[in-house]
mmCIF file of C-alpha atoms in Angstrom:
data_model
loop_
_atom_site.group_PDB
_atom_site.id
_atom_site.type_symbol
_atom_site.label_atom_id
_atom_site.label_comp_id
_atom_site.label_asym_id
_atom_site.label_seq_id
_atom_site.Cartn_x
_atom_site.Cartn_y
_atom_site.Cartn_z
ATOM 1 C CA UNK A 1173 -4.990 7.122 -15.484
ATOM 2 C CA UNK A 1174 -7.543 5.954 -13.077
ATOM 3 C CA UNK A 1175 -6.837 5.336 -9.002
ATOM 4 C CA UNK A 1176 -7.744 4.994 -6.053
ATOM 5 C CA UNK A 1177 -5.832 7.733 -5.030
ATOM 6 C CA UNK A 1178 -7.035 10.404 -6.531
ATOM 7 C CA UNK A 1179 -10.491 11.602 -4.474
ATOM 8 C CA UNK A 1180 -12.831 12.126 -7.177
ATOM 9 C CA UNK A 1181 -12.014 8.376 -8.805
ATOM 10 C CA UNK A 1182 -12.491 6.410 -5.961
ATOM 11 C CA UNK A 1183 -15.966 9.227 -4.874
ATOM 12 C CA UNK A 1184 -16.532 7.673 -8.609
ATOM 13 C CA UNK A 1185 -16.558 4.450 -7.488
ATOM 14 C CA UNK A 1186 -18.335 4.569 -4.145
ATOM 15 C CA UNK A 1187 -20.777 6.231 -5.758
ATOM 16 C CA UNK A 1188 -21.546 3.441 -8.340
ATOM 17 C CA UNK A 1189 -21.170 1.064 -5.542
ATOM 18 C CA UNK A 1190 -23.936 2.686 -3.951
ATOM 19 C CA UNK A 1191 -26.268 1.705 -7.077
ATOM 20 C CA UNK A 1192 -25.740 -1.818 -7.409
ATOM 21 C CA UNK A 1193 -28.424 -3.828 -5.592
ATOM 22 C CA UNK A 1194 -29.495 -7.186 -4.022
ATOM 23 C CA UNK A 1195 -30.987 -8.043 -7.649
ATOM 24 C CA UNK A 1196 -28.240 -6.555 -10.124
ATOM 25 C CA UNK A 1197 -27.000 -8.798 -12.138
ATOM 26 C CA UNK A 1198 -23.997 -10.064 -13.820
ATOM 27 C CA UNK A 1199 -23.502 -10.036 -17.744
ATOM 28 C CA UNK A 1200 -21.338 -11.956 -17.006
ATOM 29 C CA UNK A 1201 -19.148 -14.223 -14.661
ATOM 30 C CA UNK A 1202 -20.235 -16.675 -12.251
ATOM 31 C CA UNK A 1203 -21.073 -14.388 -9.813
ATOM 32 C CA UNK A 1204 -23.518 -12.910 -8.147
ATOM 33 C CA UNK A 1205 -23.417 -9.265 -7.235
ATOM 34 C CA UNK A 1206 -22.934 -10.620 -3.206
ATOM 35 C CA UNK A 1207 -19.565 -13.255 -3.914
ATOM 36 C CA UNK A 1208 -18.845 -10.241 -6.407
ATOM 37 C CA UNK A 1209 -18.916 -7.814 -3.750
ATOM 38 C CA UNK A 1210 -16.731 -9.666 -1.104
ATOM 39 C CA UNK A 1211 -13.891 -10.710 -3.857
ATOM 40 C CA UNK A 1212 -13.582 -7.376 -4.542
ATOM 41 C CA UNK A 1213 -12.210 -7.079 -1.104
ATOM 42 C CA UNK A 1214 -9.612 -9.553 -1.417
ATOM 43 C CA UNK A 1215 -7.061 -7.641 -2.672
ATOM 44 C CA UNK A 1216 -7.430 -4.836 -1.282
ATOM 45 C CA UNK A 1217 -7.105 -6.885 2.182
ATOM 46 C CA UNK A 1218 -3.501 -8.013 0.130
ATOM 47 C CA UNK A 1219 -2.222 -4.738 -0.532
ATOM 48 C CA UNK A 1220 -3.385 -3.680 2.741
ATOM 49 C CA UNK A 1221 -1.266 -6.285 4.476
ATOM 50 C CA UNK A 1222 -4.338 -8.005 5.931
ATOM 51 C CA UNK A 1223 -4.104 -11.281 4.173
ATOM 52 C CA UNK A 1224 -1.344 -13.595 3.093
ATOM 53 C CA UNK A 1225 -1.768 -15.835 0.254
ATOM 54 C CA UNK A 1226 1.031 -18.145 0.762
ATOM 55 C CA UNK A 1227 1.610 -18.383 -3.381
ATOM 56 C CA UNK A 1228 5.055 -20.564 -4.768
ATOM 57 C CA UNK A 1229 5.090 -20.699 -8.562
ATOM 58 C CA UNK A 1230 7.859 -22.621 -10.631
ATOM 59 C CA UNK A 1231 9.750 -20.383 -12.535
ATOM 60 C CA UNK A 1232 7.472 -20.735 -15.889
ATOM 61 C CA UNK A 1233 4.928 -19.911 -13.837
ATOM 62 C CA UNK A 1234 6.521 -16.104 -12.895
ATOM 63 C CA UNK A 1235 7.371 -15.781 -17.077
ATOM 64 C CA UNK A 1236 3.751 -16.062 -17.948
ATOM 65 C CA UNK A 1237 2.805 -13.418 -15.247
ATOM 66 C CA UNK A 1238 5.237 -11.169 -16.198
ATOM 67 C CA UNK A 1239 4.256 -10.685 -18.985
ATOM 68 C CA UNK A 1240 0.824 -10.663 -17.824
ATOM 69 C CA UNK A 1241 2.103 -7.762 -14.986
ATOM 70 C CA UNK A 1242 1.530 -4.427 -16.226
ATOM 71 C CA UNK A 1243 -1.993 -5.275 -18.005
ATOM 72 C CA UNK A 1244 -3.627 -4.957 -14.351
ATOM 73 C CA UNK A 1245 -2.397 -1.216 -13.791
ATOM 74 C CA UNK A 1246 -2.438 0.136 -17.462
ATOM 75 C CA UNK A 1247 -5.121 2.325 -18.892
ATOM 76 C CA UNK A 1248 -7.156 -0.389 -21.137
ATOM 77 C CA UNK A 1249 -9.611 -2.132 -19.375
ATOM 78 C CA UNK A 1250 -9.259 -5.884 -18.420
ATOM 79 C CA UNK A 1251 -10.930 -8.578 -20.791
ATOM 80 C CA UNK A 1252 -14.085 -10.414 -19.116
ATOM 81 C CA UNK A 1253 -14.146 -14.141 -17.290
ATOM 82 C CA UNK A 1254 -9.914 -13.199 -16.587
ATOM 83 C CA UNK A 1255 -8.447 -16.186 -14.529
ATOM 84 C CA UNK A 1256 -8.720 -15.493 -10.914
ATOM 85 C CA UNK A 1257 -6.705 -16.825 -7.588
ATOM 86 C CA UNK A 1258 -8.195 -20.000 -6.190
ATOM 87 C CA UNK A 1259 -8.524 -17.446 -2.739
ATOM 88 C CA UNK A 1260 -10.537 -14.879 -4.665
ATOM 89 C CA UNK A 1261 -13.363 -17.698 -5.500
ATOM 90 C CA UNK A 1262 -16.191 -16.313 -4.195
ATOM 91 C CA UNK A 1263 -18.964 -19.321 -4.638
ATOM 92 C CA UNK A 1264 -21.013 -18.948 -1.146
ATOM 93 C CA UNK A 1265 -23.918 -17.311 -0.446
ATOM 94 C CA UNK A 1266 -22.088 -13.821 0.553
ATOM 95 C CA UNK A 1267 -24.764 -11.457 2.605
ATOM 96 C CA UNK A 1268 -25.136 -8.465 0.315
ATOM 97 C CA UNK A 1269 -25.299 -5.338 2.611
ATOM 98 C CA UNK A 1270 -22.515 -6.432 4.756
ATOM 99 C CA UNK A 1271 -20.518 -7.126 1.925
ATOM 100 C CA UNK A 1272 -21.207 -3.701 0.917
ATOM 101 C CA UNK A 1273 -20.642 -1.560 3.683
ATOM 102 C CA UNK A 1274 -17.176 -4.316 4.210
ATOM 103 C CA UNK A 1275 -16.104 -3.527 0.400
ATOM 104 C CA UNK A 1276 -16.718 -0.163 0.695
ATOM 105 C CA UNK A 1277 -14.526 0.703 4.229
ATOM 106 C CA UNK A 1278 -12.366 -1.038 2.712
ATOM 107 C CA UNK A 1279 -12.183 1.702 -0.394
ATOM 108 C CA UNK A 1280 -12.403 4.422 1.458
ATOM 109 C CA UNK A 1281 -9.034 2.644 4.105
ATOM 110 C CA UNK A 1282 -6.695 2.222 0.949
ATOM 111 C CA UNK A 1283 -7.518 5.168 -1.243
ATOM 112 C CA UNK A 1284 -6.412 7.375 2.321
ATOM 113 C CA UNK A 1285 -3.036 6.024 2.146
ATOM 114 C CA UNK A 1286 -1.465 8.263 0.027
ATOM 115 C CA UNK A 1287 2.398 8.724 1.507
ATOM 116 C CA UNK A 1288 2.597 4.871 1.676
ATOM 117 C CA UNK A 1289 5.829 4.332 0.260
ATOM 118 C CA UNK A 1290 6.421 0.372 0.638
ATOM 119 C CA UNK A 1291 3.357 -1.894 -0.008
ATOM 120 C CA UNK A 1292 3.194 -5.538 0.154
ATOM 121 C CA UNK A 1293 4.760 -7.749 -2.921
ATOM 122 C CA UNK A 1294 1.933 -9.205 -4.455
ATOM 123 C CA UNK A 1295 2.335 -12.805 -3.837
ATOM 124 C CA UNK A 1296 1.684 -12.965 -7.590
ATOM 125 C CA UNK A 1297 3.257 -10.351 -9.513
ATOM 126 C CA UNK A 1298 5.925 -9.328 -7.186
ATOM 127 C CA UNK A 1299 6.169 -5.889 -6.695
ATOM 128 C CA UNK A 1300 4.460 -2.919 -7.622
ATOM 129 C CA UNK A 1301 4.860 1.275 -6.918
ATOM 130 C CA UNK A 1302 2.034 2.842 -5.576
ATOM 131 C CA UNK A 1303 0.450 3.768 -8.260
ATOM 132 C CA UNK A 1304 0.178 1.073 -9.347
ATOM 133 C CA UNK A 1305 -1.118 -0.435 -6.468
ATOM 134 C CA UNK A 1306 -4.126 2.169 -6.959
ATOM 135 C CA UNK A 1307 -4.126 1.750 -10.588
ATOM 136 C CA UNK A 1308 -4.589 -1.878 -10.840
ATOM 137 C CA UNK A 1309 -7.367 -1.215 -7.430
ATOM 138 C CA UNK A 1310 -8.894 0.770 -9.242
ATOM 139 C CA UNK A 1311 -8.749 -1.405 -12.022
ATOM 140 C CA UNK A 1312 -10.105 -4.286 -10.535
ATOM 141 C CA UNK A 1313 -13.099 -2.584 -8.502
ATOM 142 C CA UNK A 1314 -14.276 -0.157 -12.232
ATOM 143 C CA UNK A 1315 -13.802 -4.401 -14.340
ATOM 144 C CA UNK A 1316 -16.521 -6.129 -11.466
ATOM 145 C CA UNK A 1317 -18.826 -3.066 -11.362
ATOM 146 C CA UNK A 1318 -19.420 -3.254 -15.049
ATOM 147 C CA UNK A 1319 -19.483 -6.557 -14.827
ATOM 148 C CA UNK A 1320 -23.303 -5.965 -12.953
ATOM 149 C CA UNK A 1321 -23.500 -2.359 -15.331
ATOM 150 C CA UNK A 1322 -23.341 0.015 -12.730
#
């Protein structure tokens, strides 16, 4: 299974990022390429402890999300137009080159944390193993790079 903790998988993601241009157009969704680059930084920042989301879920929401959780890190691609946390909805203009470099740095930082055994709980889904964090981050990036046809 692909994971950002595999150097070859990380290299592939970074090469795909290099194929994006300021004029890359989405095959689906509302974000432009700069907004997507900014959006993709959110989950990495959560995992790295750089960002905290305070989310209060009721019992029904927690139960519903528990059924969805395995989809985040299994080997099936994510579906198009999935809902996202409001904190990760990017609607303002973004500087393409700046956001591209910021995302690359976060990917490189995350991918080097192969010996970390304790990661922060996800604000919506709770505990993930280190392997699940790596798989989930890969899938999220793969999803959005596919969105922009790279």
